[in-house]
Tab-separated table of C-alpha atoms in Angstrom:
chain	number	residue	atom	x	y	z
A	730	UNK	CA	-31.634	43.772	-36.400
A	731	UNK	CA	-34.374	43.539	-34.629
A	732	UNK	CA	-34.848	39.809	-34.200
A	733	UNK	CA	-33.517	39.848	-30.476
A	734	UNK	CA	-30.284	38.765	-29.054
A	735	UNK	CA	-28.039	36.152	-30.906
A	736	UNK	CA	-28.697	33.358	-28.723
A	737	UNK	CA	-32.844	33.709	-29.415
A	738	UNK	CA	-31.913	33.660	-33.152
A	739	UNK	CA	-30.011	30.503	-33.059
A	740	UNK	CA	-32.043	28.685	-30.084
A	741	UNK	CA	-33.237	25.576	-31.150
A	742	UNK	CA	-31.276	25.063	-34.296
A	743	UNK	CA	-28.559	22.315	-34.574
A	744	UNK	CA	-28.163	18.890	-34.135
A	745	UNK	CA	-29.328	18.666	-30.235
A	746	UNK	CA	-32.645	18.673	-30.923
A	747	UNK	CA	-32.790	14.661	-31.114
A	748	UNK	CA	-29.387	13.831	-29.560
A	749	UNK	CA	-30.623	12.890	-26.268
A	750	UNK	CA	-32.931	10.460	-27.077
A	751	UNK	CA	-30.659	9.045	-29.373
A	752	UNK	CA	-28.193	8.891	-26.805
A	753	UNK	CA	-30.721	7.249	-24.075
A	754	UNK	CA	-31.411	4.543	-26.629
A	755	UNK	CA	-27.908	3.672	-27.109
A	756	UNK	CA	-27.343	3.376	-23.448
A	757	UNK	CA	-30.550	1.227	-22.884
A	758	UNK	CA	-29.687	-1.068	-25.542
A	759	UNK	CA	-26.052	-1.455	-24.293
A	760	UNK	CA	-27.520	-2.236	-20.717
A	761	UNK	CA	-29.834	-4.616	-22.499
A	762	UNK	CA	-27.010	-6.270	-24.720
A	763	UNK	CA	-25.008	-6.832	-21.307
A	764	UNK	CA	-27.567	-8.448	-19.325
A	765	UNK	CA	-28.907	-10.705	-22.261
A	766	UNK	CA	-25.188	-11.800	-23.219
A	767	UNK	CA	-24.169	-12.389	-19.233
A	768	UNK	CA	-27.567	-14.785	-19.608
A	769	UNK	CA	-26.422	-16.254	-23.038
A	770	UNK	CA	-22.939	-17.019	-21.606
A	771	UNK	CA	-24.233	-18.478	-18.411
A	772	UNK	CA	-26.813	-20.706	-20.163
A	773	UNK	CA	-24.108	-21.748	-22.519
A	774	UNK	CA	-21.794	-22.835	-19.687
A	775	UNK	CA	-24.707	-24.549	-17.978
A	776	UNK	CA	-25.343	-26.638	-20.793
A	777	UNK	CA	-23.619	-30.443	-20.470
A	778	UNK	CA	-21.958	-29.783	-23.794
A	779	UNK	CA	-22.108	-27.492	-26.727
A	780	UNK	CA	-22.560	-29.901	-29.573
A	781	UNK	CA	-25.164	-29.308	-32.053
A	782	UNK	CA	-28.216	-31.304	-30.626
A	783	UNK	CA	-27.878	-30.371	-26.901
A	784	UNK	CA	-27.942	-26.557	-27.955
A	785	UNK	CA	-30.608	-26.952	-30.485
A	786	UNK	CA	-32.912	-28.596	-28.119
A	787	UNK	CA	-31.930	-25.910	-25.528
A	788	UNK	CA	-32.672	-23.162	-27.742
A	789	UNK	CA	-36.330	-25.114	-28.776
A	790	UNK	CA	-37.569	-23.798	-25.136
A	791	UNK	CA	-39.217	-20.676	-24.875
A	792	UNK	CA	-36.982	-20.004	-21.779
A	793	UNK	CA	-34.036	-19.563	-24.058
A	794	UNK	CA	-35.754	-18.723	-27.342
A	795	UNK	CA	-37.574	-15.413	-26.184
A	796	UNK	CA	-34.311	-13.940	-24.462
A	797	UNK	CA	-32.140	-15.045	-27.472
A	798	UNK	CA	-34.832	-13.195	-29.835
A	799	UNK	CA	-34.575	-10.258	-27.455
A	800	UNK	CA	-30.704	-10.225	-27.735
A	801	UNK	CA	-31.142	-10.318	-31.488
A	802	UNK	CA	-33.193	-7.421	-31.712
A	803	UNK	CA	-31.479	-5.572	-29.071
A	804	UNK	CA	-27.857	-6.106	-30.731
A	805	UNK	CA	-29.338	-5.017	-34.145
A	806	UNK	CA	-30.919	-2.335	-32.930
A	807	UNK	CA	-27.513	-0.937	-31.030
A	808	UNK	CA	-25.605	-1.678	-34.244
A	809	UNK	CA	-28.012	0.674	-36.108
A	810	UNK	CA	-27.889	3.460	-33.554
A	811	UNK	CA	-24.150	3.301	-33.290
A	812	UNK	CA	-23.544	3.077	-36.987
A	813	UNK	CA	-25.963	6.022	-37.813
A	814	UNK	CA	-24.192	8.424	-35.573
A	815	UNK	CA	-20.832	7.201	-37.378
A	816	UNK	CA	-22.422	7.784	-40.703
A	817	UNK	CA	-23.905	11.166	-39.490
A	818	UNK	CA	-20.674	12.312	-38.339
A	819	UNK	CA	-18.029	11.033	-40.829
A	820	UNK	CA	-19.712	11.155	-44.319
A	821	UNK	CA	-20.033	14.765	-45.183
A	822	UNK	CA	-21.423	14.540	-48.625
A	823	UNK	CA	-25.297	14.697	-48.464
A	824	UNK	CA	-25.867	12.549	-51.411
A	825	UNK	CA	-23.900	9.797	-49.856
A	826	UNK	CA	-25.439	10.051	-46.388
A	827	UNK	CA	-29.159	9.161	-47.140
A	828	UNK	CA	-28.033	6.031	-49.075
A	829	UNK	CA	-26.031	4.443	-46.394
A	830	UNK	CA	-28.451	5.308	-43.851
A	831	UNK	CA	-31.223	3.442	-45.997
A	832	UNK	CA	-28.591	0.392	-46.302
A	833	UNK	CA	-27.966	0.839	-42.596
A	834	UNK	CA	-31.561	0.413	-41.873
A	835	UNK	CA	-32.367	-2.216	-44.281
A	836	UNK	CA	-29.208	-4.237	-43.098
A	837	UNK	CA	-30.022	-4.026	-39.611
A	838	UNK	CA	-33.735	-5.107	-39.854
A	839	UNK	CA	-33.007	-7.992	-42.077
A	840	UNK	CA	-30.362	-9.286	-39.509
A	841	UNK	CA	-32.630	-8.940	-36.933
A	842	UNK	CA	-35.743	-10.625	-39.214
A	843	UNK	CA	-33.145	-13.442	-40.280
A	844	UNK	CA	-31.976	-14.149	-36.503
A	845	UNK	CA	-35.296	-14.229	-35.146
A	846	UNK	CA	-36.732	-16.379	-37.976
A	847	UNK	CA	-33.807	-19.027	-37.267
A	848	UNK	CA	-34.440	-18.825	-33.513
A	849	UNK	CA	-38.334	-19.272	-34.143
A	850	UNK	CA	-37.996	-22.233	-36.429
A	851	UNK	CA	-35.774	-23.871	-33.983
A	852	UNK	CA	-38.612	-23.192	-31.194
A	853	UNK	CA	-41.415	-24.531	-32.971
A	854	UNK	CA	-39.862	-27.132	-35.001
A	855	UNK	CA	-36.871	-28.195	-33.446
A	856	UNK	CA	-34.936	-28.384	-36.578
A	857	UNK	CA	-31.900	-26.022	-37.352
A	858	UNK	CA	-33.105	-23.191	-39.916
């Protein structure tokens, strides 16, 4: 029992080592999502109509494509952070947790990549994905 006090033996253990970074990331992506979503809704309201041709032409400009890609990436990253916490908190079997986290990462990356591809295709060719 010569290892010092009880608090000295447990300091640095537990899940609080990375919690602050994760928490800040969720808050920053939430703020980014809010601002980008306000831009998106405001931009759509300023269009003369929401027919396919007009929205496609609008999205083919770089002033619309870049924020749209940022919105897609930020939303997918925020989804990944939030569902990671959910899985870590509510999946109690270790053998089920890791495959779910891997699947979540693949899903979030694939969604962001496919959305980015669709926006870039519109931006560079003016054609639908």
